[in-house]
Amino acid sequence: MKEIIEDTMTLEQINMEIDKLKQEAEKVRGRQTEVYTRIVGYYRAVKNWNRGKREEYKHRRTFEVPEESHLNTEKSSDIRELGKKRAQNSEDRKLTDIAAYQYFYRSTCPNCPPVKAYLAELGFTGSEINVDMDEGFEMAGELAVCATPTVIFRDSSGNELFRSANLQDLVKTFTKERAVS
């Protein structure tokens, strides 16, 4: 081993290099970086988490969907097209054109029951899709429904007129339209 070190650097040279690097490291000045991440529904500095959550954070893994993934190629173009149609439809929409709705919900969603109650008040016919079920989850994926509650309103031909993802937007949309009429 000593012969290998002598060929490249002597032990004394290595120790001097280590001392030099230690001195340089001591001169480095800066501030501790504060890391914020999501915990139990909101963002907070990791240093302020309790001991159990900090331990849990150490075990978290991040991942990325590969570029060549079918989700990034086929679905993304479909979703872009769906977004363009939705934007165009929202410009042309009239509440009088609504023939039915699709209401996507989860059993554990705290915001879903008020939306369901408001839909009942509106008096439109519609269907309820539970995304906790395999069929509902699959349908939500096909229609680019990314959150619950989501309500998709359709005309008599089945074309999407517009969608809403919370009670406030629904109330605002229907109140504004009724005021204009």
mmCIF file of C-alpha atoms in Angstrom:
data_model
loop_
_atom_site.group_PDB
_atom_site.id
_atom_site.type_symbol
_atom_site.label_atom_id
_atom_site.label_comp_id
_atom_site.label_asym_id
_atom_site.label_seq_id
_atom_site.Cartn_x
_atom_site.Cartn_y
_atom_site.Cartn_z
ATOM 1 C CA MET A 1 0.000 0.000 0.000
ATOM 2 C CA LYS A 2 2.823 2.375 0.932
ATOM 3 C CA GLU A 3 4.505 1.737 -2.396
ATOM 4 C CA ILE A 4 1.328 2.786 -4.255
ATOM 5 C CA ILE A 5 1.117 6.046 -2.289
ATOM 6 C CA GLU A 6 4.779 6.785 -2.940
ATOM 7 C CA ASP A 7 4.184 6.444 -6.662
ATOM 8 C CA THR A 8 1.590 9.215 -6.670
ATOM 9 C CA MET A 9 1.865 11.235 -3.434
ATOM 10 C CA THR A 10 3.660 10.773 -0.188
ATOM 11 C CA LEU A 11 1.684 10.299 3.008
ATOM 12 C CA GLU A 12 2.951 13.660 4.206
ATOM 13 C CA GLN A 13 1.697 15.387 1.027
ATOM 14 C CA ILE A 14 -1.714 13.770 1.463
ATOM 15 C CA ASN A 15 -1.944 14.949 5.083
ATOM 16 C CA MET A 16 -0.940 18.466 4.035
ATOM 17 C CA GLU A 17 -3.633 18.434 1.332
ATOM 18 C CA ILE A 18 -6.234 17.284 3.862
ATOM 19 C CA ASP A 19 -5.236 20.074 6.288
ATOM 20 C CA LYS A 20 -5.423 22.642 3.500
ATOM 21 C CA LEU A 21 -8.930 21.459 2.518
ATOM 22 C CA LYS A 22 -10.069 21.542 6.165
ATOM 23 C CA GLN A 23 -8.875 25.137 6.497
ATOM 24 C CA GLU A 24 -10.716 26.111 3.304
ATOM 25 C CA ALA A 25 -13.877 24.422 4.562
ATOM 26 C CA GLU A 26 -13.710 26.411 7.808
ATOM 27 C CA LYS A 27 -13.628 29.662 5.816
ATOM 28 C CA VAL A 28 -16.885 28.867 4.027
ATOM 29 C CA ARG A 29 -19.616 31.199 5.226
ATOM 30 C CA GLY A 30 -23.329 30.920 4.620
ATOM 31 C CA ARG A 31 -26.664 30.202 6.125
ATOM 32 C CA GLN A 32 -28.445 26.990 6.848
ATOM 33 C CA THR A 33 -30.882 26.159 4.082
ATOM 34 C CA GLU A 34 -34.466 25.935 5.205
ATOM 35 C CA VAL A 35 -36.377 23.128 3.521
ATOM 36 C CA TYR A 36 -40.151 23.455 3.123
ATOM 37 C CA THR A 37 -42.289 20.555 2.073
ATOM 38 C CA ARG A 38 -45.853 19.398 2.360
ATOM 39 C CA ILE A 39 -46.970 17.809 5.612
ATOM 40 C CA VAL A 40 -50.522 16.871 6.504
ATOM 41 C CA GLY A 41 -52.042 19.178 3.890
ATOM 42 C CA TYR A 42 -49.869 22.292 4.091
ATOM 43 C CA TYR A 43 -46.257 23.429 3.617
ATOM 44 C CA ARG A 44 -44.026 23.921 6.624
ATOM 45 C CA ALA A 45 -40.299 24.079 7.359
ATOM 46 C CA VAL A 46 -38.948 20.587 8.043
ATOM 47 C CA LYS A 47 -36.975 21.865 11.042
ATOM 48 C CA ASN A 48 -40.302 22.722 12.742
ATOM 49 C CA TRP A 49 -41.777 19.249 12.301
ATOM 50 C CA ASN A 50 -42.127 16.884 15.230
ATOM 51 C CA ARG A 51 -39.562 14.106 15.601
ATOM 52 C CA GLY A 52 -41.792 11.429 14.066
ATOM 53 C CA LYS A 53 -42.545 13.448 10.932
ATOM 54 C CA ARG A 54 -38.864 14.341 10.487
ATOM 55 C CA GLU A 55 -38.024 10.631 10.614
ATOM 56 C CA GLU A 56 -40.772 9.934 8.070
ATOM 57 C CA TYR A 57 -39.316 12.647 5.821
ATOM 58 C CA LYS A 58 -35.953 10.858 5.780
ATOM 59 C CA HIS A 59 -37.654 7.844 4.188
ATOM 60 C CA ARG A 60 -39.468 9.775 1.447
ATOM 61 C CA ARG A 61 -38.496 9.023 -2.115
ATOM 62 C CA THR A 62 -38.977 11.266 -5.103
ATOM 63 C CA PHE A 63 -39.536 9.969 -8.574
ATOM 64 C CA GLU A 64 -39.906 11.241 -12.099
ATOM 65 C CA VAL A 65 -41.931 9.827 -14.954
ATOM 66 C CA PRO A 66 -39.500 8.915 -17.745
ATOM 67 C CA GLU A 67 -39.670 10.999 -20.916
ATOM 68 C CA GLU A 68 -40.536 7.982 -23.035
ATOM 69 C CA SER A 69 -43.416 7.033 -20.756
ATOM 70 C CA HIS A 70 -46.802 6.532 -22.425
ATOM 71 C CA LEU A 71 -48.223 9.060 -19.950
ATOM 72 C CA ASN A 72 -46.048 11.813 -21.368
ATOM 73 C CA THR A 73 -46.687 11.036 -25.016
ATOM 74 C CA GLU A 74 -50.174 9.724 -25.700
ATOM 75 C CA LYS A 75 -52.064 11.165 -22.737
ATOM 76 C CA SER A 76 -50.425 14.598 -22.719
ATOM 77 C CA SER A 77 -51.506 15.365 -26.282
ATOM 78 C CA ASP A 78 -55.012 14.082 -25.503
ATOM 79 C CA ILE A 79 -55.152 16.237 -22.389
ATOM 80 C CA ARG A 80 -53.937 19.310 -24.324
ATOM 81 C CA GLU A 81 -56.664 18.755 -26.918
ATOM 82 C CA LEU A 82 -59.231 18.327 -24.170
ATOM 83 C CA GLY A 83 -58.049 21.589 -22.589
ATOM 84 C CA LYS A 84 -58.409 23.445 -25.917
ATOM 85 C CA LYS A 85 -61.935 22.090 -26.390
ATOM 86 C CA ARG A 86 -62.818 23.003 -22.829
ATOM 87 C CA ALA A 87 -61.571 26.576 -23.268
ATOM 88 C CA GLN A 88 -63.489 26.954 -26.519
ATOM 89 C CA ASN A 89 -66.632 25.493 -24.967
ATOM 90 C CA SER A 90 -66.424 27.754 -21.930
ATOM 91 C CA GLU A 91 -66.549 30.780 -24.229
ATOM 92 C CA ASP A 92 -69.675 29.468 -25.989
ATOM 93 C CA ARG A 93 -71.430 27.980 -22.973
ATOM 94 C CA LYS A 94 -74.900 28.868 -21.855
ATOM 95 C CA LEU A 95 -76.513 27.403 -18.786
ATOM 96 C CA THR A 96 -79.646 26.837 -20.818
ATOM 97 C CA ASP A 97 -77.667 24.350 -22.935
ATOM 98 C CA ILE A 98 -76.993 22.049 -19.957
ATOM 99 C CA ALA A 99 -78.632 18.678 -20.421
ATOM 100 C CA ALA A 100 -76.776 16.618 -17.799
ATOM 101 C CA TYR A 101 -73.744 16.508 -15.571
ATOM 102 C CA GLN A 102 -71.150 14.031 -14.340
ATOM 103 C CA TYR A 103 -70.230 14.442 -10.689
ATOM 104 C CA PHE A 104 -66.880 12.896 -9.673
ATOM 105 C CA TYR A 105 -66.468 12.354 -5.942
ATOM 106 C CA ARG A 106 -64.636 10.355 -3.272
ATOM 107 C CA SER A 107 -66.201 8.820 -0.202
ATOM 108 C CA THR A 108 -63.705 10.550 2.093
ATOM 109 C CA CYS A 109 -63.779 13.957 0.368
ATOM 110 C CA PRO A 110 -64.950 16.677 2.782
ATOM 111 C CA ASN A 111 -65.831 19.072 -0.062
ATOM 112 C CA CYS A 112 -67.954 16.609 -2.034
ATOM 113 C CA PRO A 113 -71.221 16.515 0.001
ATOM 114 C CA PRO A 114 -71.873 20.301 -0.285
ATOM 115 C CA VAL A 115 -71.363 20.107 -4.069
ATOM 116 C CA LYS A 116 -73.743 17.145 -4.272
ATOM 117 C CA ALA A 117 -76.374 19.065 -2.289
ATOM 118 C CA TYR A 118 -76.003 22.132 -4.540
ATOM 119 C CA LEU A 119 -76.358 19.984 -7.664
ATOM 120 C CA ALA A 120 -79.605 18.614 -6.258
ATOM 121 C CA GLU A 121 -80.859 22.208 -5.816
ATOM 122 C CA LEU A 122 -80.046 23.023 -9.449
ATOM 123 C CA GLY A 123 -82.367 20.292 -10.679
ATOM 124 C CA PHE A 124 -80.297 18.966 -13.577
ATOM 125 C CA THR A 125 -80.124 15.256 -14.303
ATOM 126 C CA GLY A 126 -76.756 13.677 -13.888
ATOM 127 C CA SER A 127 -74.630 10.784 -12.815
ATOM 128 C CA GLU A 128 -72.384 10.317 -9.813
ATOM 129 C CA ILE A 129 -69.005 8.657 -10.303
ATOM 130 C CA ASN A 130 -67.082 7.435 -7.263
ATOM 131 C CA VAL A 131 -63.380 7.635 -8.131
ATOM 132 C CA ASP A 132 -62.582 5.289 -5.242
ATOM 133 C CA MET A 133 -63.964 2.511 -7.455
ATOM 134 C CA ASP A 134 -61.835 1.129 -10.311
ATOM 135 C CA GLU A 135 -64.364 2.075 -13.017
ATOM 136 C CA GLY A 136 -64.736 5.601 -11.640
ATOM 137 C CA PHE A 137 -60.993 6.067 -11.350
ATOM 138 C CA GLU A 138 -60.517 4.914 -14.932
ATOM 139 C CA MET A 139 -63.245 7.238 -16.218
ATOM 140 C CA ALA A 140 -61.746 10.161 -14.292
ATOM 141 C CA GLY A 141 -58.377 9.476 -15.932
ATOM 142 C CA GLU A 142 -59.910 9.378 -19.407
ATOM 143 C CA LEU A 143 -61.598 12.747 -18.823
ATOM 144 C CA ALA A 144 -58.561 14.357 -17.136
ATOM 145 C CA VAL A 145 -60.379 14.772 -13.826
ATOM 146 C CA CYS A 146 -57.564 15.414 -11.370
ATOM 147 C CA ALA A 147 -59.434 16.406 -8.214
ATOM 148 C CA THR A 148 -62.636 15.779 -6.337
ATOM 149 C CA PRO A 149 -65.183 17.131 -6.403
ATOM 150 C CA THR A 150 -65.350 17.815 -10.129
ATOM 151 C CA VAL A 151 -68.564 18.365 -12.043
ATOM 152 C CA ILE A 152 -68.609 18.213 -15.833
ATOM 153 C CA PHE A 153 -71.655 19.791 -17.455
ATOM 154 C CA ARG A 154 -72.694 18.484 -20.872
ATOM 155 C CA ASP A 155 -75.105 19.567 -23.592
ATOM 156 C CA SER A 156 -77.715 17.321 -25.210
ATOM 157 C CA SER A 157 -75.113 15.983 -27.671
ATOM 158 C CA GLY A 158 -72.830 14.926 -24.825
ATOM 159 C CA ASN A 159 -70.272 17.672 -25.480
ATOM 160 C CA GLU A 160 -68.596 19.183 -22.460
ATOM 161 C CA LEU A 161 -69.817 22.711 -21.818
ATOM 162 C CA PHE A 162 -67.702 23.442 -18.754
ATOM 163 C CA ARG A 163 -66.500 21.943 -15.505
ATOM 164 C CA SER A 164 -66.211 23.089 -11.935
ATOM 165 C CA ALA A 165 -64.039 21.782 -9.127
ATOM 166 C CA ASN A 166 -65.585 23.368 -6.044
ATOM 167 C CA LEU A 167 -68.775 24.743 -4.558
ATOM 168 C CA GLN A 168 -67.674 28.386 -4.744
ATOM 169 C CA ASP A 169 -67.134 28.226 -8.521
ATOM 170 C CA LEU A 170 -70.475 26.499 -9.013
ATOM 171 C CA VAL A 171 -72.367 29.077 -6.982
ATOM 172 C CA LYS A 172 -70.561 31.953 -8.717
ATOM 173 C CA THR A 173 -71.232 30.517 -12.185
ATOM 174 C CA PHE A 174 -74.916 29.904 -11.626
ATOM 175 C CA THR A 175 -75.495 33.144 -9.706
ATOM 176 C CA LYS A 176 -73.741 35.242 -12.376
ATOM 177 C CA GLU A 177 -75.613 33.551 -15.233
ATOM 178 C CA ARG A 178 -78.978 34.010 -13.523
ATOM 179 C CA ALA A 179 -78.212 37.694 -12.904
ATOM 180 C CA VAL A 180 -77.414 38.177 -16.614
ATOM 181 C CA SER A 181 -80.579 36.358 -17.794
#
